[in-house]
Amino acid sequence: MECWVLNESLSVILVLSWLGINLYLFVDTFHWYEEEESFFYTRVILGSTLAWARASAVCLNFNCMLILLPISRNLISFIRGASICCRGPWRKQLDKNLKFHKLVAYAIAVNATIHIVAHACNLEHYHQGQSSEARGLLAALSKLGDTSNESYLNPIRTFHTNTTSELLMTITGISGLMISLAFILIVTSSTEFIRQTSYELFWYTHHLFIIFFISLAIHGAGRIVRGQTPESLSGHNVTFCRDHYAEWQATAPCPVPQFSGKEPSAWKWVLGPVVLYACERLIRIWRFHQEVVITKVVSHPSGVLELHMKKRHFRMAPGQYILIQCPSISWLEWHPFTLTSAPQEDFFSVHIRAAGDWTRTLCRAFGAEGQALKEPWSLPRLAVDGPFGAALTDVFRYPVSVCIAAGIGVTPFAAVLKSLWYRCCEPQPPLTLSKVYFYWICRDSRAFEWFADLLLSLETRMSEQGKTHLLSYHIFLTGWDENQVFHIALHWDENTDVITGLKQKTFYGRPNWNNEFRQIAYTHPGSRIGVFFCGPKALSKTLQRMCRLYSSADPRGVHFHYNKESF
């Protein structure tokens, strides 16, 4: 319980720090524009909506600076593997990079809404400043700029001007529209439903970030919102002259005030992260041109394509993932796949399920889906970027690890189990890990086929080496028909399982997680236990609750550390 509280507390502290910076920037900027003398005359026309627009703009710039950092995979992998300060709870925060990416996106959405509404009000205030009903200082300020020796403060020059058309004829209006449209498309295509049903749509619309950042950088170049120049302030005492606006032309102490737009600053905020992300893409281009040799192709009956590949200087750790591109399908799309091979093997492999347009096309290109498999030399070219770190790389850091997979979420654990076998056979260095509990929950028995072969191989090897105590696995089938039930009952007394062929019999239904966690906590008192999961959110929440429930409040007791795979 204590470790869970520490990890969650650190997450809360980081989020609160981020919120605190946002709040400080907003309040500080709001107060500055409400009090700054150079914007006094601007406030006469616009009122407090000037401060609302500018404060939200600064927060927008701040969050746009952050939005690219959590998806800079090479940067995160470097911090995870190279930084000596990235240990323990700090290391776990790196696994929440996508959550932070989404959180920053929500902040951009909120501040963008405030910014747009505030400027819509500003446009209306500018427009009303030119009406025949405008009187006093407001009317005088709105009329400035009609003669050659004056600079304007109100960009709407007549009351009959269509403000929308006028705005869309400026750099600020066009770029603002482009920013808004790009962001709306990016956000709406990022829903879980879209990502699962059409990953390609999600991928392509996310590349509108290029238009987003270019438009953001030039958005302030129009300088529509203007303030009094420093030179004008030195000769024009606002406190005195605001009450003598009728005498500005004739009175020496009150020359006509001069105005100019504020220097654009958004590009200064985002330049560093954009350059960093550009370096990420340059690394990907460099890796794209590195040769990938496909050494083996296996088409499994369950609709899973297995690819074995080799690449010079490729180094991996269990649980990492790579990005794969097939130029013959698309020059732009890169798709993430977990590595299913062990670092000790002389190749790296992935298992790809035909679940979308891109993966189905890839499977057909490699001769899967009932077609004759092609020779390696005739296969389409693949490009590989990575590998990148993920939560599963920490499996071997715990004395006891619990690995839980649901459906196709089993693929990340293939590399872990293979590496476990190789490591337990190596005399040096000694393993910190002494026990692995593996749970696999699956609806379709056909999905067991390729992974059951791996488990059968591990079961046989560990039995030969006397290492059966190291791995305890439990397979749960949650979907079956009447024919399967009859077949299972008929062969129940056999030494091996009728579905998987393993000595360990398959369980039917769902695990009772209370019983499972209670038994593990009883078996390993005083241990640090890593819980690693890949699967749906609903089960993830259940497992998080179990980790909290069965972690001891005593520092000397058992503690479950939850880790979720995400990429």
PDB file of N, CA, C and O in Angstrom, residues 222-263:
ATOM      1  N   GLY A 222      -0.249  39.003 -37.320  1.00  0.00           N
ATOM      2  CA  GLY A 222      -1.215  40.020 -37.742  1.00  0.00           C
ATOM      3  C   GLY A 222      -1.286  41.203 -36.803  1.00  0.00           C
ATOM      4  O   GLY A 222      -1.668  42.306 -37.219  1.00  0.00           O
ATOM      5  N   ARG A 223      -0.931  40.980 -35.518  1.00  0.00           N
ATOM      6  CA  ARG A 223      -0.878  42.045 -34.508  1.00  0.00           C
ATOM      7  C   ARG A 223      -2.165  42.868 -34.475  1.00  0.00           C
ATOM      8  O   ARG A 223      -2.136  44.111 -34.498  1.00  0.00           O
ATOM      9  N   ILE A 224      -3.288  42.183 -34.407  1.00  0.00           N
ATOM     10  CA  ILE A 224      -4.584  42.876 -34.399  1.00  0.00           C
ATOM     11  C   ILE A 224      -4.798  43.611 -33.083  1.00  0.00           C
ATOM     12  O   ILE A 224      -5.247  44.768 -33.065  1.00  0.00           O
ATOM     13  N   VAL A 225      -4.484  42.947 -31.967  1.00  0.00           N
ATOM     14  CA  VAL A 225      -4.620  43.599 -30.661  1.00  0.00           C
ATOM     15  C   VAL A 225      -3.395  44.480 -30.446  1.00  0.00           C
ATOM     16  O   VAL A 225      -2.256  43.995 -30.449  1.00  0.00           O
ATOM     17  N   ARG A 226      -3.629  45.786 -30.258  1.00  0.00           N
ATOM     18  CA  ARG A 226      -2.526  46.745 -30.218  1.00  0.00           C
ATOM     19  C   ARG A 226      -2.498  47.484 -28.884  1.00  0.00           C
ATOM     20  O   ARG A 226      -3.524  47.653 -28.207  1.00  0.00           O
ATOM     21  N   GLY A 227      -1.306  47.931 -28.510  1.00  0.00           N
ATOM     22  CA  GLY A 227      -1.120  48.719 -27.306  1.00  0.00           C
ATOM     23  C   GLY A 227      -0.305  49.956 -27.613  1.00  0.00           C
ATOM     24  O   GLY A 227       0.273  50.107 -28.705  1.00  0.00           O
ATOM     25  N   GLN A 228      -0.230  50.864 -26.659  1.00  0.00           N
ATOM     26  CA  GLN A 228       0.493  52.119 -26.860  1.00  0.00           C
ATOM     27  C   GLN A 228       1.993  51.868 -26.882  1.00  0.00           C
ATOM     28  O   GLN A 228       2.521  51.084 -26.088  1.00  0.00           O
ATOM     29  N   THR A 229       2.685  52.540 -27.785  1.00  0.00           N
ATOM     30  CA  THR A 229       4.125  52.328 -27.921  1.00  0.00           C
ATOM     31  C   THR A 229       4.870  52.962 -26.742  1.00  0.00           C
ATOM     32  O   THR A 229       4.385  53.935 -26.144  1.00  0.00           O
ATOM     33  N   PRO A 230       6.072  52.445 -26.402  1.00  0.00           N
ATOM     34  CA  PRO A 230       6.856  53.044 -25.308  1.00  0.00           C
ATOM     35  C   PRO A 230       7.175  54.513 -25.559  1.00  0.00           C
ATOM     36  O   PRO A 230       7.165  55.333 -24.629  1.00  0.00           O
ATOM     37  N   GLU A 231       7.473  54.861 -26.823  1.00  0.00           N
ATOM     38  CA  GLU A 231       7.781  56.255 -27.139  1.00  0.00           C
ATOM     39  C   GLU A 231       6.575  57.152 -26.898  1.00  0.00           C
ATOM     40  O   GLU A 231       6.689  58.277 -26.396  1.00  0.00           O
ATOM     41  N   SER A 232       5.389  56.670 -27.264  1.00  0.00           N
ATOM     42  CA  SER A 232       4.174  57.447 -27.060  1.00  0.00           C
ATOM     43  C   SER A 232       3.866  57.606 -25.574  1.00  0.00           C
ATOM     44  O   SER A 232       3.441  58.681 -25.134  1.00  0.00           O
ATOM     45  N   LEU A 233       4.128  56.552 -24.805  1.00  0.00           N
ATOM     46  CA  LEU A 233       3.870  56.614 -23.366  1.00  0.00           C
ATOM     47  C   LEU A 233       4.738  57.663 -22.682  1.00  0.00           C
ATOM     48  O   LEU A 233       4.297  58.337 -21.740  1.00  0.00           O
ATOM     49  N   SER A 234       5.964  57.812 -23.159  1.00  0.00           N
ATOM     50  CA  SER A 234       6.879  58.773 -22.527  1.00  0.00           C
ATOM     51  C   SER A 234       6.438  60.217 -22.729  1.00  0.00           C
ATOM     52  O   SER A 234       6.748  61.088 -21.912  1.00  0.00           O
ATOM     53  N   GLY A 235       5.695  60.499 -23.812  1.00  0.00           N
ATOM     54  CA  GLY A 235       5.250  61.868 -24.071  1.00  0.00           C
ATOM     55  C   GLY A 235       3.762  62.073 -23.880  1.00  0.00           C
ATOM     56  O   GLY A 235       3.260  63.187 -24.009  1.00  0.00           O
ATOM     57  N   HIS A 236       3.064  60.988 -23.581  1.00  0.00           N
ATOM     58  CA  HIS A 236       1.607  61.065 -23.460  1.00  0.00           C
ATOM     59  C   HIS A 236       1.222  60.452 -22.108  1.00  0.00           C
ATOM     60  O   HIS A 236       1.180  59.222 -21.952  1.00  0.00           O
ATOM     61  N   ASN A 237       0.946  61.310 -21.140  1.00  0.00           N
ATOM     62  CA  ASN A 237       0.582  60.865 -19.796  1.00  0.00           C
ATOM     63  C   ASN A 237      -0.868  60.391 -19.808  1.00  0.00           C
ATOM     64  O   ASN A 237      -1.796  61.196 -19.888  1.00  0.00           O
ATOM     65  N   VAL A 238      -1.040  59.066 -19.715  1.00  0.00           N
ATOM     66  CA  VAL A 238      -2.383  58.491 -19.825  1.00  0.00           C
ATOM     67  C   VAL A 238      -3.301  58.990 -18.721  1.00  0.00           C
ATOM     68  O   VAL A 238      -4.473  59.316 -18.952  1.00  0.00           O
ATOM     69  N   THR A 239      -2.776  59.065 -17.510  1.00  0.00           N
ATOM     70  CA  THR A 239      -3.605  59.476 -16.369  1.00  0.00           C
ATOM     71  C   THR A 239      -4.214  60.857 -16.579  1.00  0.00           C
ATOM     72  O   THR A 239      -5.384  61.099 -16.244  1.00  0.00           O
ATOM     73  N   PHE A 240      -3.428  61.751 -17.155  1.00  0.00           N
ATOM     74  CA  PHE A 240      -3.914  63.122 -17.393  1.00  0.00           C
ATOM     75  C   PHE A 240      -4.674  63.220 -18.710  1.00  0.00           C
ATOM     76  O   PHE A 240      -5.758  63.815 -18.771  1.00  0.00           O
ATOM     77  N   CYS A 241      -4.117  62.620 -19.758  1.00  0.00           N
ATOM     78  CA  CYS A 241      -4.634  62.857 -21.109  1.00  0.00           C
ATOM     79  C   CYS A 241      -5.948  62.123 -21.395  1.00  0.00           C
ATOM     80  O   CYS A 241      -6.684  62.512 -22.315  1.00  0.00           O
ATOM     81  N   ARG A 242      -6.260  61.056 -20.639  1.00  0.00           N
ATOM     82  CA  ARG A 242      -7.503  60.338 -20.924  1.00  0.00           C
ATOM     83  C   ARG A 242      -8.745  61.210 -20.706  1.00  0.00           C
ATOM     84  O   ARG A 242      -9.805  60.956 -21.295  1.00  0.00           O
ATOM     85  N   ASP A 243      -8.598  62.222 -19.857  1.00  0.00           N
ATOM     86  CA  ASP A 243      -9.729  63.123 -19.613  1.00  0.00           C
ATOM     87  C   ASP A 243      -9.721  64.326 -20.546  1.00  0.00           C
ATOM     88  O   ASP A 243     -10.621  65.178 -20.486  1.00  0.00           O
ATOM     89  N   HIS A 244      -8.692  64.444 -21.395  1.00  0.00           N
ATOM     90  CA  HIS A 244      -8.567  65.593 -22.313  1.00  0.00           C
ATOM     91  C   HIS A 244      -8.437  65.104 -23.760  1.00  0.00           C
ATOM     92  O   HIS A 244      -7.668  65.646 -24.555  1.00  0.00           O
ATOM     93  N   TYR A 245      -9.206  64.048 -24.086  1.00  0.00           N
ATOM     94  CA  TYR A 245      -9.095  63.461 -25.427  1.00  0.00           C
ATOM     95  C   TYR A 245      -9.502  64.439 -26.530  1.00  0.00           C
ATOM     96  O   TYR A 245      -9.026  64.340 -27.655  1.00  0.00           O
ATOM     97  N   ALA A 246     -10.352  65.394 -26.192  1.00  0.00           N
ATOM     98  CA  ALA A 246     -10.777  66.367 -27.219  1.00  0.00           C
ATOM     99  C   ALA A 246      -9.670  67.340 -27.578  1.00  0.00           C
ATOM    100  O   ALA A 246      -9.722  68.012 -28.616  1.00  0.00           O
ATOM    101  N   GLU A 247      -8.638  67.442 -26.715  1.00  0.00           N
ATOM    102  CA  GLU A 247      -7.556  68.393 -26.941  1.00  0.00           C
ATOM    103  C   GLU A 247      -6.254  67.718 -27.383  1.00  0.00           C
ATOM    104  O   GLU A 247      -5.205  68.352 -27.365  1.00  0.00           O
ATOM    105  N   TRP A 248      -6.319  66.418 -27.746  1.00  0.00           N
ATOM    106  CA  TRP A 248      -5.091  65.692 -28.123  1.00  0.00           C
ATOM    107  C   TRP A 248      -4.360  66.373 -29.283  1.00  0.00           C
ATOM    108  O   TRP A 248      -3.132  66.396 -29.301  1.00  0.00           O
ATOM    109  N   GLN A 249      -5.087  66.915 -30.216  1.00  0.00           N
ATOM    110  CA  GLN A 249      -4.450  67.498 -31.389  1.00  0.00           C
ATOM    111  C   GLN A 249      -3.735  68.805 -31.059  1.00  0.00           C
ATOM    112  O   GLN A 249      -2.717  69.131 -31.673  1.00  0.00           O
ATOM    113  N   ALA A 250      -4.274  69.522 -30.073  1.00  0.00           N
ATOM    114  CA  ALA A 250      -3.752  70.874 -29.850  1.00  0.00           C
ATOM    115  C   ALA A 250      -2.892  71.016 -28.607  1.00  0.00           C
ATOM    116  O   ALA A 250      -2.026  71.889 -28.538  1.00  0.00           O
ATOM    117  N   THR A 251      -3.111  70.190 -27.612  1.00  0.00           N
ATOM    118  CA  THR A 251      -2.420  70.357 -26.335  1.00  0.00           C
ATOM    119  C   THR A 251      -1.069  69.666 -26.359  1.00  0.00           C
ATOM    120  O   THR A 251      -0.989  68.464 -26.638  1.00  0.00           O
ATOM    121  N   ALA A 252      -0.011  70.386 -26.036  1.00  0.00           N
ATOM    122  CA  ALA A 252       1.344  69.831 -26.063  1.00  0.00           C
ATOM    123  C   ALA A 252       1.533  68.674 -25.087  1.00  0.00           C
ATOM    124  O   ALA A 252       2.198  67.682 -25.420  1.00  0.00           O
ATOM    125  N   PRO A 253       0.997  68.743 -23.863  1.00  0.00           N
ATOM    126  CA  PRO A 253       1.196  67.612 -22.946  1.00  0.00           C
ATOM    127  C   PRO A 253       0.493  66.335 -23.410  1.00  0.00           C
ATOM    128  O   PRO A 253       0.770  65.263 -22.890  1.00  0.00           O
ATOM    129  N   CYS A 254      -0.427  66.472 -24.359  1.00  0.00           N
ATOM    130  CA  CYS A 254      -1.196  65.293 -24.793  1.00  0.00           C
ATOM    131  C   CYS A 254      -1.159  65.125 -26.310  1.00  0.00           C
ATOM    132  O   CYS A 254      -2.156  65.378 -27.018  1.00  0.00           O
ATOM    133  N   PRO A 255      -0.027  64.738 -26.847  1.00  0.00           N
ATOM    134  CA  PRO A 255       0.004  64.439 -28.280  1.00  0.00           C
ATOM    135  C   PRO A 255      -0.859  63.210 -28.586  1.00  0.00           C
ATOM    136  O   PRO A 255      -1.207  62.449 -27.683  1.00  0.00           O
ATOM    137  N   VAL A 256      -1.174  63.049 -29.841  1.00  0.00           N
ATOM    138  CA  VAL A 256      -2.000  61.895 -30.235  1.00  0.00           C
ATOM    139  C   VAL A 256      -1.247  60.608 -29.901  1.00  0.00           C
ATOM    140  O   VAL A 256      -0.079  60.449 -30.287  1.00  0.00           O
ATOM    141  N   PRO A 257      -1.866  59.688 -29.141  1.00  0.00           N
ATOM    142  CA  PRO A 257      -1.170  58.437 -28.794  1.00  0.00           C
ATOM    143  C   PRO A 257      -0.929  57.573 -30.031  1.00  0.00           C
ATOM    144  O   PRO A 257      -1.748  57.562 -30.956  1.00  0.00           O
ATOM    145  N   GLN A 258       0.191  56.891 -30.012  1.00  0.00           N
ATOM    146  CA  GLN A 258       0.559  56.014 -31.118  1.00  0.00           C
ATOM    147  C   GLN A 258       0.506  54.548 -30.631  1.00  0.00           C
ATOM    148  O   GLN A 258       0.867  54.252 -29.497  1.00  0.00           O
ATOM    149  N   PHE A 259       0.082  53.667 -31.528  1.00  0.00           N
ATOM    150  CA  PHE A 259      -0.139  52.261 -31.139  1.00  0.00           C
ATOM    151  C   PHE A 259       0.583  51.311 -32.099  1.00  0.00           C
ATOM    152  O   PHE A 259       0.808  51.640 -33.265  1.00  0.00           O
ATOM    153  N   SER A 260       0.923  50.157 -31.572  1.00  0.00           N
ATOM    154  CA  SER A 260       1.525  49.097 -32.399  1.00  0.00           C
ATOM    155  C   SER A 260       1.143  47.746 -31.812  1.00  0.00           C
ATOM    156  O   SER A 260       0.794  47.643 -30.632  1.00  0.00           O
ATOM    157  N   GLY A 261       1.213  46.728 -32.654  1.00  0.00           N
ATOM    158  CA  GLY A 261       0.899  45.372 -32.209  1.00  0.00           C
ATOM    159  C   GLY A 261       2.058  44.753 -31.439  1.00  0.00           C
ATOM    160  O   GLY A 261       3.222  45.100 -31.635  1.00  0.00           O
ATOM    161  N   LYS A 262       1.734  43.824 -30.552  1.00  0.00           N
ATOM    162  CA  LYS A 262       2.743  43.146 -29.756  1.00  0.00           C
ATOM    163  C   LYS A 262       3.500  42.127 -30.612  1.00  0.00           C
ATOM    164  O   LYS A 262       2.932  41.490 -31.493  1.00  0.00           O
ATOM    165  N   GLU A 263       4.782  42.015 -30.347  1.00  0.00           N
ATOM    166  CA  GLU A 263       5.600  41.033 -31.086  1.00  0.00           C
ATOM    167  C   GLU A 263       5.039  39.631 -30.886  1.00  0.00           C
ATOM    168  O   GLU A 263       4.708  39.240 -29.759  1.00  0.00           O
TER     169      GLU A 263
END
